Short mmCIF file of C-alpha atoms in Angstrom, two decimals:
data_model
loop_
_atom_site.label_atom_id
_atom_site.label_comp_id
_atom_site.label_asym_id
_atom_site.label_seq_id
_atom_site.Cartn_x
_atom_site.Cartn_y
_atom_site.Cartn_z
CA ARG A 79 -16.65 -0.03 11.46
CA ARG A 80 -12.23 0.72 12.34
CA PRO A 81 -10.16 -1.52 12.39
CA VAL A 82 -8.64 -2.21 16.25
CA LEU A 83 -5.37 -4.36 16.14
CA ASP A 84 -1.84 -3.61 19.12
CA PHE A 85 0.84 -5.42 18.48
CA GLY A 86 2.48 -3.82 21.37
CA VAL A 87 5.74 -2.96 20.96
CA CYS A 88 6.38 -3.15 17.40
CA ALA A 89 5.69 -0.21 15.90
CA ALA A 90 7.66 1.58 18.53
CA THR A 91 10.55 -1.05 18.39
CA PRO A 92 11.52 -3.04 14.82
CA ARG A 93 11.09 -6.36 15.12
CA PRO A 94 10.83 -8.78 12.33
CA MET A 95 7.91 -10.98 13.27
CA THR A 96 8.34 -14.37 12.54
CA THR A 97 5.35 -15.23 14.62
CA PRO A 98 2.87 -18.06 12.34
CA ASN A 99 0.22 -15.78 12.42
CA LEU A 100 0.62 -13.75 10.11
CA ALA A 101 -1.07 -14.94 6.59
CA ILE A 102 -1.04 -13.02 2.79
CA VAL A 103 -3.99 -13.70 1.97
CA ASN A 104 -6.60 -13.68 -1.38
CA ALA A 105 -8.52 -10.67 -0.60
CA ARG A 106 -12.24 -11.74 -1.44
CA PRO A 107 -14.67 -9.31 -2.56
CA ASP A 108 -17.47 -8.79 0.56
CA GLN A 109 -13.74 -8.01 2.79
CA LEU A 110 -13.60 -4.59 0.86
CA ALA A 111 -15.43 -2.46 2.91
CA GLY A 112 -12.52 -3.91 5.63
CA VAL A 113 -9.70 -2.69 3.76
CA ARG A 114 -11.76 0.75 3.30
CA ALA A 115 -11.34 0.96 7.46
CA LEU A 116 -7.78 0.40 6.91
CA ALA A 117 -7.23 2.75 3.91
CA GLU A 118 -9.01 5.44 6.31
CA THR A 119 -8.03 4.55 9.30
CA VAL A 120 -3.94 4.85 7.75
CA TRP A 121 -4.65 7.66 6.03
CA ARG A 122 -5.92 9.35 8.51
CA ALA A 123 -2.86 8.82 11.30
CA HIS A 124 -0.40 9.16 8.05
CA TYR A 125 -1.04 11.70 6.00
CA PRO A 126 -2.31 15.05 7.58
CA GLY A 127 1.30 16.79 7.86
CA ILE A 128 2.37 15.52 4.52
CA ILE A 129 -0.71 16.12 2.56
CA ALA A 130 -4.26 18.53 3.40
CA PRO A 131 -6.56 17.14 4.53
CA GLU A 132 -8.84 18.04 1.77
CA GLN A 133 -6.02 15.77 -0.78
CA ILE A 134 -6.56 12.85 2.29
CA ASP A 135 -10.40 13.32 1.59
CA HIS A 136 -10.25 13.54 -2.14
CA MET A 137 -7.76 10.71 -2.33
CA LEU A 138 -9.37 7.81 -0.01
CA ALA A 139 -13.21 8.98 -2.00
CA ARG A 140 -11.19 8.28 -5.47
CA GLY A 141 -8.44 5.19 -4.64
CA TYR A 142 -10.93 3.40 -2.35
CA SER A 143 -14.78 2.89 -3.82
CA ASP A 144 -16.09 -0.21 -4.65
CA ASP A 145 -15.13 0.78 -8.36
CA ALA A 146 -11.73 1.47 -8.03
CA LEU A 147 -11.09 -1.60 -5.53
CA ALA A 148 -13.48 -4.55 -7.32
CA PRO A 149 -11.16 -4.82 -10.11
CA PHE A 150 -7.61 -6.12 -8.35
CA VAL A 151 -9.67 -9.22 -6.78
CA ASP A 152 -9.60 -11.67 -8.61
CA GLY A 153 -7.52 -10.18 -11.86
CA GLY A 154 -5.08 -12.96 -13.55
CA ASP A 155 -3.05 -9.21 -14.10
CA ARG A 156 -3.79 -7.72 -10.39
CA GLY A 157 -4.66 -8.52 -6.72
CA LEU A 158 -5.02 -7.18 -4.00
CA GLU A 159 -3.26 -8.84 -0.89
CA LEU A 160 -4.47 -9.10 2.50
CA ALA A 161 -2.67 -9.27 5.79
CA LEU A 162 -3.77 -10.76 9.10
CA VAL A 163 -2.47 -11.34 12.14
CA ASP A 164 -4.27 -13.91 13.55
CA GLY A 165 -7.29 -13.62 11.58
CA GLU A 166 -7.33 -10.22 11.77
CA PRO A 167 -6.96 -7.99 9.22
CA ALA A 168 -3.50 -5.50 9.36
CA GLY A 169 -2.65 -4.62 5.97
CA PHE A 170 -3.15 -4.75 2.45
CA ALA A 171 -1.36 -4.55 -1.33
CA ALA A 172 -2.98 -3.27 -4.45
CA TRP A 173 -1.15 -4.66 -8.13
CA TYR A 174 -1.44 -4.88 -11.06
CA ALA A 175 0.40 -5.81 -14.19
CA THR A 176 1.47 -2.09 -16.68
CA ASP A 177 1.51 -1.89 -20.34
CA ARG A 178 5.45 -1.74 -20.12
CA VAL A 179 6.17 -5.87 -21.24
CA GLY A 180 8.00 -6.95 -17.48
CA GLU A 181 6.84 -4.71 -14.78
CA ALA A 182 4.09 -4.09 -12.28
CA LYS A 183 3.37 -1.98 -10.09
CA LEU A 184 2.36 -2.36 -6.21
CA ASP A 185 -0.20 0.53 -6.33
CA LYS A 186 -1.50 0.68 -2.82
CA LEU A 187 -0.11 -0.86 0.00
CA TYR A 188 -0.84 -0.05 4.26
CA VAL A 189 -0.18 -1.42 7.03
CA LEU A 190 -1.82 0.10 10.68
CA PRO A 191 0.17 1.94 11.98
CA THR A 192 0.48 -0.96 15.62
CA ALA A 193 1.53 -2.91 12.79
CA GLN A 194 3.83 -1.61 11.54
CA ARG A 195 7.26 -2.84 11.83
CA CYS A 196 6.55 -6.53 12.67
CA GLY A 197 7.35 -7.33 9.14
CA VAL A 198 3.43 -6.79 8.20
CA GLY A 199 5.03 -4.60 5.02
CA GLY A 200 7.88 -6.57 3.79
CA ALA A 201 5.19 -9.61 3.76
CA LEU A 202 3.02 -8.01 1.65
CA ILE A 203 5.92 -6.35 -0.93
CA ALA A 204 7.48 -10.11 -0.56
CA ARG A 205 3.85 -11.31 -2.11
CA VAL A 206 3.47 -9.01 -5.02
CA ALA A 207 6.61 -9.37 -5.68
CA ALA A 208 5.91 -12.88 -6.48
CA LYS A 209 2.54 -12.93 -7.97
CA ALA A 210 4.89 -10.45 -10.48
CA LEU A 211 7.90 -11.86 -11.35
CA ALA A 212 5.41 -14.72 -11.80
CA LEU A 213 3.48 -12.84 -14.12
CA GLY A 214 7.18 -12.46 -15.99
CA ALA A 215 7.83 -8.72 -14.60
CA ALA A 216 11.47 -8.45 -13.72
CA SER A 217 10.91 -5.19 -11.87
CA VAL A 218 8.10 -3.66 -9.66
CA ILE A 219 7.50 0.28 -9.29
CA LEU A 220 5.16 3.00 -7.25
CA ASN A 221 4.96 6.04 -6.08
CA VAL A 222 5.43 7.62 -3.42
CA ASN A 223 5.03 11.79 -2.30
CA LYS A 224 8.62 12.92 -1.89
CA ARG A 225 7.84 14.61 1.80
CA ASN A 226 6.25 10.35 2.89
CA ALA A 227 10.41 10.05 4.03
CA GLN A 228 9.38 6.78 6.87
CA ALA A 229 7.86 5.57 3.49
CA ILE A 230 10.76 5.73 1.77
CA ARG A 231 13.27 4.80 4.23
CA ALA A 232 10.90 1.17 4.10
CA TYR A 233 10.69 0.99 0.65
CA GLU A 234 14.16 2.00 0.72
CA LYS A 235 15.15 -0.98 2.77
CA HIS A 236 13.10 -2.94 0.64
CA GLY A 237 14.96 -2.23 -2.47
CA PHE A 238 12.78 -0.01 -4.18
CA ALA A 239 15.69 2.65 -5.23
CA VAL A 240 14.10 6.13 -6.84
CA LYS A 241 14.05 5.64 -10.24
CA LYS A 242 12.31 8.91 -11.29
CA SER A 243 10.51 12.46 -10.18
CA VAL A 244 6.60 13.19 -10.71
CA VAL A 245 3.39 15.59 -10.40
CA VAL A 246 0.41 14.18 -11.93
CA ASP A 247 -2.73 16.18 -12.33
CA ILE A 248 -5.73 14.61 -9.64
CA GLY A 249 -8.13 16.06 -10.30
CA GLU A 250 -9.97 19.18 -7.43
CA GLY A 251 -6.73 20.97 -8.18
CA PHE A 252 -4.78 18.50 -6.43
CA VAL A 253 -1.65 16.68 -7.46
CA MET A 254 0.78 14.42 -6.45
CA ASP A 255 4.42 14.70 -5.56
CA ASP A 256 6.02 11.49 -5.51
CA TYR A 257 8.73 9.50 -7.11
CA VAL A 258 9.12 6.12 -8.29
CA MET A 259 11.16 3.65 -6.91
CA GLU A 260 12.08 0.82 -8.57
CA LYS A 261 12.14 -2.93 -7.32
CA ARG A 262 14.30 -5.74 -9.27
CA VAL A 263 12.09 -8.93 -9.18
#
């Protein structure tokens, strides 16, 4: 089942979502299939033209299996946050405390195209920042593809700045050519 939500003008006309129908909750194990469906929808809509279709397939298989997602659920130093609009999944964020003292990593952040520019991503970032701060983190980092201009602008809007450039081998001949961005919390 693919998520289908229509938020009307949000994606086309930026405006903050101030209605009380947005909730951020801790994802449960029984919601992992829904998270996978969200990831599939967002990746297939957003990443063509940024990375090759074969790399999209590889990264979805690598990052969204039950084995890959389950450690984020019910972890004291990590989490999987699910954004619900009118009770329907609209986006998610996965995060964890890194091995560096005072640092957390926003590992995944994806919002349905129809829910973008409606405040969903900002609410997820705020939730992750609050959880990181509660664990004693002073900063949140993330990786973003250097060619993903839309995401880079969104992260900058929410207080992230480029910290460094990295190229990470992810197997099967693929690499992630990313910026590491950081936000103080």
